[in-house]
PDB file of C-alpha atoms and ligand atoms in Angstrom:
ATOM      1  CA  MET I   1      16.049   2.521 -18.188  1.00 48.00           C
ATOM      2  CA  ILE I   2      16.536   1.697 -14.541  1.00 54.00           C
ATOM      3  CA  ALA I   3      17.809   4.480 -12.345  1.00 55.00           C
ATOM      4  CA  ASN I   4      18.147   4.663  -8.608  1.00 59.00           C
ATOM      5  CA  TYR I   5      17.596   7.938  -6.879  1.00 62.00           C
ATOM      6  CA  GLN I   6      16.715   9.136  -3.414  1.00 65.00           C
ATOM      7  CA  ILE I   7      13.229  10.479  -2.956  1.00 69.00           C
ATOM      8  CA  PRO I   8      12.082  12.731  -0.094  1.00 70.00           C
ATOM      9  CA  SER I   9       9.602  10.900   2.167  1.00 69.00           C
ATOM     10  CA  GLU I  10       7.490  14.058   2.288  1.00 72.00           C
ATOM     11  CA  LEU I  11       6.692  13.602  -1.378  1.00 72.00           C
ATOM     12  CA  LEU I  12       5.195  10.207  -0.680  1.00 82.00           C
ATOM     13  CA  GLY I  13       2.952  11.499   2.101  1.00 87.00           C
ATOM     14  CA  LEU I  14       2.289   8.120   3.746  1.00 90.00           C
ATOM     15  CA  PRO I  15       2.285   8.025   7.547  1.00 88.00           C
ATOM     16  CA  ASN I  16       5.337   6.439   9.209  1.00 90.00           C
ATOM     17  CA  VAL I  17       6.859   5.505   5.907  1.00 92.00           C
ATOM     18  CA  LYS I  18      10.199   6.507   4.535  1.00 91.00           C
ATOM     19  CA  ALA I  19      11.071   6.288   0.885  1.00 90.00           C
ATOM     20  CA  VAL I  20      14.415   4.582   0.425  1.00 89.00           C
ATOM     21  CA  ARG I  21      14.860   4.967  -3.308  1.00 89.00           C
ATOM     22  CA  TYR I  22      12.946   4.743  -6.517  1.00 90.00           C
ATOM     23  CA  GLN I  23      13.309   3.218  -9.933  1.00 92.00           C
ATOM     24  CA  ILE I  24      11.875   4.383 -13.218  1.00 91.00           C
ATOM     25  CA  THR I  25      11.021   1.003 -14.702  1.00 89.00           C
ATOM     26  CA  GLY I  26       9.269   2.033 -17.901  1.00 87.00           C
ATOM     27  CA  ASP I  27       7.765   4.943 -19.736  1.00 87.00           C
ATOM     28  CA  GLU I  28       4.711   4.939 -17.569  1.00 91.00           C
ATOM     29  CA  ARG I  29       5.876   3.236 -14.441  1.00 94.00           C
ATOM     30  CA  ILE I  30       7.736   4.089 -11.288  1.00 94.00           C
ATOM     31  CA  GLU I  31       8.590   1.891  -8.300  1.00 94.00           C
ATOM     32  CA  VAL I  32       9.289   3.375  -4.906  1.00 93.00           C
ATOM     33  CA  PHE I  33      11.069   1.311  -2.287  1.00 93.00           C
ATOM     34  CA  ILE I  34       9.738   2.087   1.153  1.00 94.00           C
ATOM     35  CA  GLU I  35      10.352   1.112   4.766  1.00 92.00           C
ATOM     36  CA  SER I  36       8.405   1.654   7.910  1.00 91.00           C
ATOM     37  CA  SER I  37       9.976   4.431   9.936  1.00 90.00           C
ATOM     38  CA  LEU I  38       8.529   3.080  13.185  1.00 91.00           C
ATOM     39  CA  GLU I  39      10.975   1.395  15.551  1.00 92.00           C
ATOM     40  CA  ALA I  40       8.339  -0.637  17.333  1.00 94.00           C
ATOM     41  CA  ALA I  41       5.033  -2.424  16.845  1.00 94.00           C
ATOM     42  CA  VAL I  42       2.296  -3.445  19.213  1.00 94.00           C
ATOM     43  CA  CYS I  43       1.823  -7.194  19.715  1.00 96.00           C
ATOM     44  CA  PRO I  44      -1.755  -8.106  18.689  1.00 95.00           C
ATOM     45  CA  GLU I  45      -1.691 -10.979  21.185  1.00 96.00           C
ATOM     46  CA  CYS I  46      -0.743  -9.201  24.422  1.00 97.00           C
ATOM     47  CA  GLN I  47      -0.753  -5.515  23.390  1.00 96.00           C
ATOM     48  CA  GLN I  48       2.820  -5.004  24.533  1.00 96.00           C
ATOM     49  CA  VAL I  49       5.192  -2.871  22.515  1.00 95.00           C
ATOM     50  CA  SER I  50       7.924  -4.858  20.749  1.00 95.00           C
ATOM     51  CA  THR I  51      11.109  -3.499  19.242  1.00 95.00           C
ATOM     52  CA  GLN I  52      12.750  -6.790  18.333  1.00 95.00           C
ATOM     53  CA  ILE I  53      12.597  -7.549  14.632  1.00 95.00           C
ATOM     54  CA  HIS I  54      12.391 -11.269  14.021  1.00 96.00           C
ATOM     55  CA  ASP I  55      12.736 -11.242  10.261  1.00 96.00           C
ATOM     56  CA  THR I  56      11.684  -9.400   7.136  1.00 95.00           C
ATOM     57  CA  ALA I  57       9.426 -10.898   4.485  1.00 92.00           C
ATOM     58  CA  GLU I  58      10.098 -10.793   0.778  1.00 93.00           C
ATOM     59  CA  LEU I  59       9.436  -7.544  -1.064  1.00 94.00           C
ATOM     60  CA  GLN I  60       5.823  -7.044  -1.960  1.00 95.00           C
ATOM     61  CA  THR I  61       4.481  -4.835  -4.703  1.00 95.00           C
ATOM     62  CA  ILE I  62       1.690  -2.503  -3.727  1.00 96.00           C
ATOM     63  CA  ARG I  63      -0.078  -0.196  -6.102  1.00 96.00           C
ATOM     64  CA  ASP I  64      -0.300   3.443  -5.093  1.00 96.00           C
ATOM     65  CA  LEU I  65      -1.487   6.772  -6.485  1.00 95.00           C
ATOM     66  CA  PRO I  66       0.265   7.956  -9.605  1.00 93.00           C
ATOM     67  CA  MET I  67       3.438   9.894  -9.150  1.00 90.00           C
ATOM     68  CA  TRP I  68       4.870  12.249 -11.768  1.00 87.00           C
ATOM     69  CA  GLU I  69       2.117  11.043 -14.109  1.00 89.00           C
ATOM     70  CA  ARG I  70       3.390   7.512 -13.886  1.00 93.00           C
ATOM     71  CA  GLN I  71       1.680   4.459 -12.495  1.00 95.00           C
ATOM     72  CA  CYS I  72       3.283   3.932  -9.097  1.00 95.00           C
ATOM     73  CA  TRP I  73       4.092   0.723  -7.269  1.00 96.00           C
ATOM     74  CA  LEU I  74       5.508   0.644  -3.743  1.00 96.00           C
ATOM     75  CA  ARG I  75       8.050  -2.047  -2.954  1.00 96.00           C
ATOM     76  CA  TYR I  76       7.678  -3.001   0.654  1.00 96.00           C
ATOM     77  CA  ALA I  77       8.951  -5.864   2.825  1.00 95.00           C
ATOM     78  CA  PRO I  78       6.733  -6.343   5.899  1.00 94.00           C
ATOM     79  CA  ARG I  79       8.688  -6.873   9.118  1.00 95.00           C
ATOM     80  CA  ARG I  80       7.946  -9.573  11.634  1.00 96.00           C
ATOM     81  CA  PHE I  81       8.444  -8.697  15.270  1.00 97.00           C
ATOM     82  CA  ALA I  82       9.153 -11.041  18.131  1.00 96.00           C
ATOM     83  CA  CYS I  83       7.251 -10.214  21.272  1.00 96.00           C
ATOM     84  CA  ALA I  84       9.444 -10.435  24.372  1.00 94.00           C
ATOM     85  CA  THR I  85       6.392 -10.716  26.639  1.00 95.00           C
ATOM     86  CA  CYS I  86       4.354 -13.557  25.081  1.00 96.00           C
ATOM     87  CA  ARG I  87       7.025 -15.005  22.775  1.00 94.00           C
ATOM     88  CA  LYS I  88       4.762 -14.862  19.702  1.00 96.00           C
ATOM     89  CA  THR I  89       5.880 -13.354  16.451  1.00 96.00           C
ATOM     90  CA  PHE I  90       3.658 -11.080  14.388  1.00 95.00           C
ATOM     91  CA  VAL I  91       3.781  -9.047  11.230  1.00 93.00           C
ATOM     92  CA  GLU I  92       3.571  -5.304  11.685  1.00 92.00           C
ATOM     93  CA  ARG I  93       0.298  -3.693  10.688  1.00 89.00           C
ATOM     94  CA  VAL I  94       0.367  -0.531   8.642  1.00 91.00           C
ATOM     95  CA  ALA I  95      -2.330   2.112   8.452  1.00 89.00           C
ATOM     96  CA  TRP I  96      -1.878   2.973   4.791  1.00 93.00           C
ATOM     97  CA  ARG I  97      -2.598  -0.375   3.184  1.00 91.00           C
ATOM     98  CA  GLU I  98      -5.938  -1.957   2.484  1.00 81.00           C
ATOM     99  CA  PRO I  99      -5.445  -5.099   4.576  1.00 77.00           C
ATOM    100  CA  GLY I 100      -4.942  -8.194   2.482  1.00 83.00           C
ATOM    101  CA  PHE I 101      -4.813  -6.322  -0.813  1.00 90.00           C
ATOM    102  CA  ALA I 102      -1.951  -5.276  -3.059  1.00 92.00           C
ATOM    103  CA  HIS I 103      -2.790  -1.585  -3.036  1.00 95.00           C
ATOM    104  CA  THR I 104      -2.851   1.315  -0.641  1.00 95.00           C
ATOM    105  CA  LEU I 105      -5.977   2.608   1.011  1.00 94.00           C
ATOM    106  CA  ARG I 106      -5.693   5.926  -0.728  1.00 95.00           C
ATOM    107  CA  TYR I 107      -5.387   4.149  -4.099  1.00 96.00           C
ATOM    108  CA  ALA I 108      -8.558   2.174  -3.365  1.00 95.00           C
ATOM    109  CA  GLN I 109     -10.309   5.436  -2.445  1.00 95.00           C
ATOM    110  CA  HIS I 110      -9.115   7.006  -5.675  1.00 95.00           C
ATOM    111  CA  ILE I 111     -10.444   4.078  -7.761  1.00 96.00           C
ATOM    112  CA  TYR I 112     -13.673   4.023  -5.748  1.00 96.00           C
ATOM    113  CA  GLN I 113     -14.276   7.721  -6.510  1.00 95.00           C
ATOM    114  CA  ARG I 114     -13.799   6.955 -10.200  1.00 96.00           C
ATOM    115  CA  THR I 115     -16.256   4.018 -10.127  1.00 96.00           C
ATOM    116  CA  ARG I 116     -18.978   6.360  -8.960  1.00 93.00           C
ATOM    117  CA  ARG I 117     -18.936   8.300 -12.204  1.00 95.00           C
ATOM    118  CA  GLU I 118     -17.020   6.190 -14.779  1.00 96.00           C
ATOM    119  CA  ASP I 119     -17.331   2.875 -16.479  1.00 96.00           C
ATOM    120  CA  MET I 120     -15.465   0.074 -14.628  1.00 96.00           C
ATOM    121  CA  ALA I 121     -14.100  -1.448 -17.796  1.00 97.00           C
ATOM    122  CA  GLN I 122     -12.630   1.910 -18.792  1.00 97.00           C
ATOM    123  CA  ILE I 123     -11.053   2.417 -15.382  1.00 97.00           C
ATOM    124  CA  ALA I 124      -9.537  -1.054 -15.496  1.00 97.00           C
ATOM    125  CA  GLN I 125      -8.035  -0.305 -18.880  1.00 96.00           C
ATOM    126  CA  ASP I 126      -6.697   3.090 -17.839  1.00 94.00           C
ATOM    127  CA  GLU I 127      -5.111   1.837 -14.677  1.00 94.00           C
ATOM    128  CA  GLY I 128      -3.881  -1.525 -15.940  1.00 93.00           C
ATOM    129  CA  LEU I 129      -6.104  -3.380 -13.458  1.00 94.00           C
ATOM    130  CA  SER I 130      -8.361  -6.363 -13.911  1.00 94.00           C
ATOM    131  CA  GLN I 131     -12.088  -5.616 -13.975  1.00 95.00           C
ATOM    132  CA  ASP I 132     -12.498  -7.928 -10.971  1.00 95.00           C
ATOM    133  CA  MET I 133     -10.111  -5.807  -8.986  1.00 94.00           C
ATOM    134  CA  VAL I 134     -12.002  -2.600  -9.865  1.00 96.00           C
ATOM    135  CA  ARG I 135     -15.295  -4.229  -9.017  1.00 96.00           C
ATOM    136  CA  GLY I 136     -13.879  -5.469  -5.682  1.00 94.00           C
ATOM    137  CA  ILE I 137     -12.770  -1.974  -4.775  1.00 95.00           C
ATOM    138  CA  PHE I 138     -16.161  -0.590  -5.715  1.00 95.00           C
ATOM    139  CA  GLU I 139     -18.015  -3.163  -3.669  1.00 94.00           C
ATOM    140  CA  ARG I 140     -15.866  -2.758  -0.585  1.00 92.00           C
ATOM    141  CA  GLY I 141     -16.133   1.044  -0.921  1.00 90.00           C
ATOM    142  CA  ALA I 142     -19.924   0.913  -1.274  1.00 88.00           C
ATOM    143  CA  LYS I 143     -20.175  -1.340   1.780  1.00 88.00           C
ATOM    144  CA  LYS I 144     -18.137   1.062   3.916  1.00 81.00           C
ATOM    145  CA  ARG I 145     -20.484   3.885   2.940  1.00 74.00           C
ATOM    146  CA  SER I 146     -23.706   2.064   3.619  1.00 70.00           C
ATOM    147  CA  PRO I 147     -25.739   3.517   6.550  1.00 61.00           C
ATOM    148  CA  SER I 148     -25.062   0.588   8.859  1.00 56.00           C
ATOM    149  CA  GLY I 149     -21.451   0.236   7.828  1.00 45.00           C
ATOM    150  CA  ALA I 150     -19.267   1.994  10.304  1.00 49.00           C
ATOM    151  CA  THR I 151     -15.728   2.061   9.066  1.00 50.00           C
ATOM    152  CA  ARG I 152     -14.140  -1.229   9.772  1.00 48.00           C
ATOM    153  CA  SER I 153     -10.470  -1.540  10.479  1.00 46.00           C
TER     154      SER I 153
HETATM  155 ZN1   ZN D 201       2.958 -10.396  22.867  1.00 70.05          ZN
END
């Protein structure tokens, strides 16, 4: 069954994100289509605020915390801005995603918490993840918590 419904952004609870719609795509799976609600982004090159959207990338699939007892994937198309000051283009950065990975920060935290008391193979099976992915989350989480490891952005 594929159904399209509106979903209140408050339910999602991600900063500066609006939920556009969602699809129930299986017995245990939901996909939520999201967009950034910010009108502007800061250019990483010259630190000026840009409001001109250059283009939008293809939809990405990003794992998030379960919703309604279903495994939840966010569908998100990163926007590329064009900086009017330095003429460079750049992809917007979002605070809720673990940079470079196909899951949200809060999902990584959730998995990390589980790895501290549960077997990684079991977690991988429960969550439909590869064991490598679970181990990667554990290792990055452990590094962040080490005494020298101030939280890196
Ligand atoms: Zn710039």
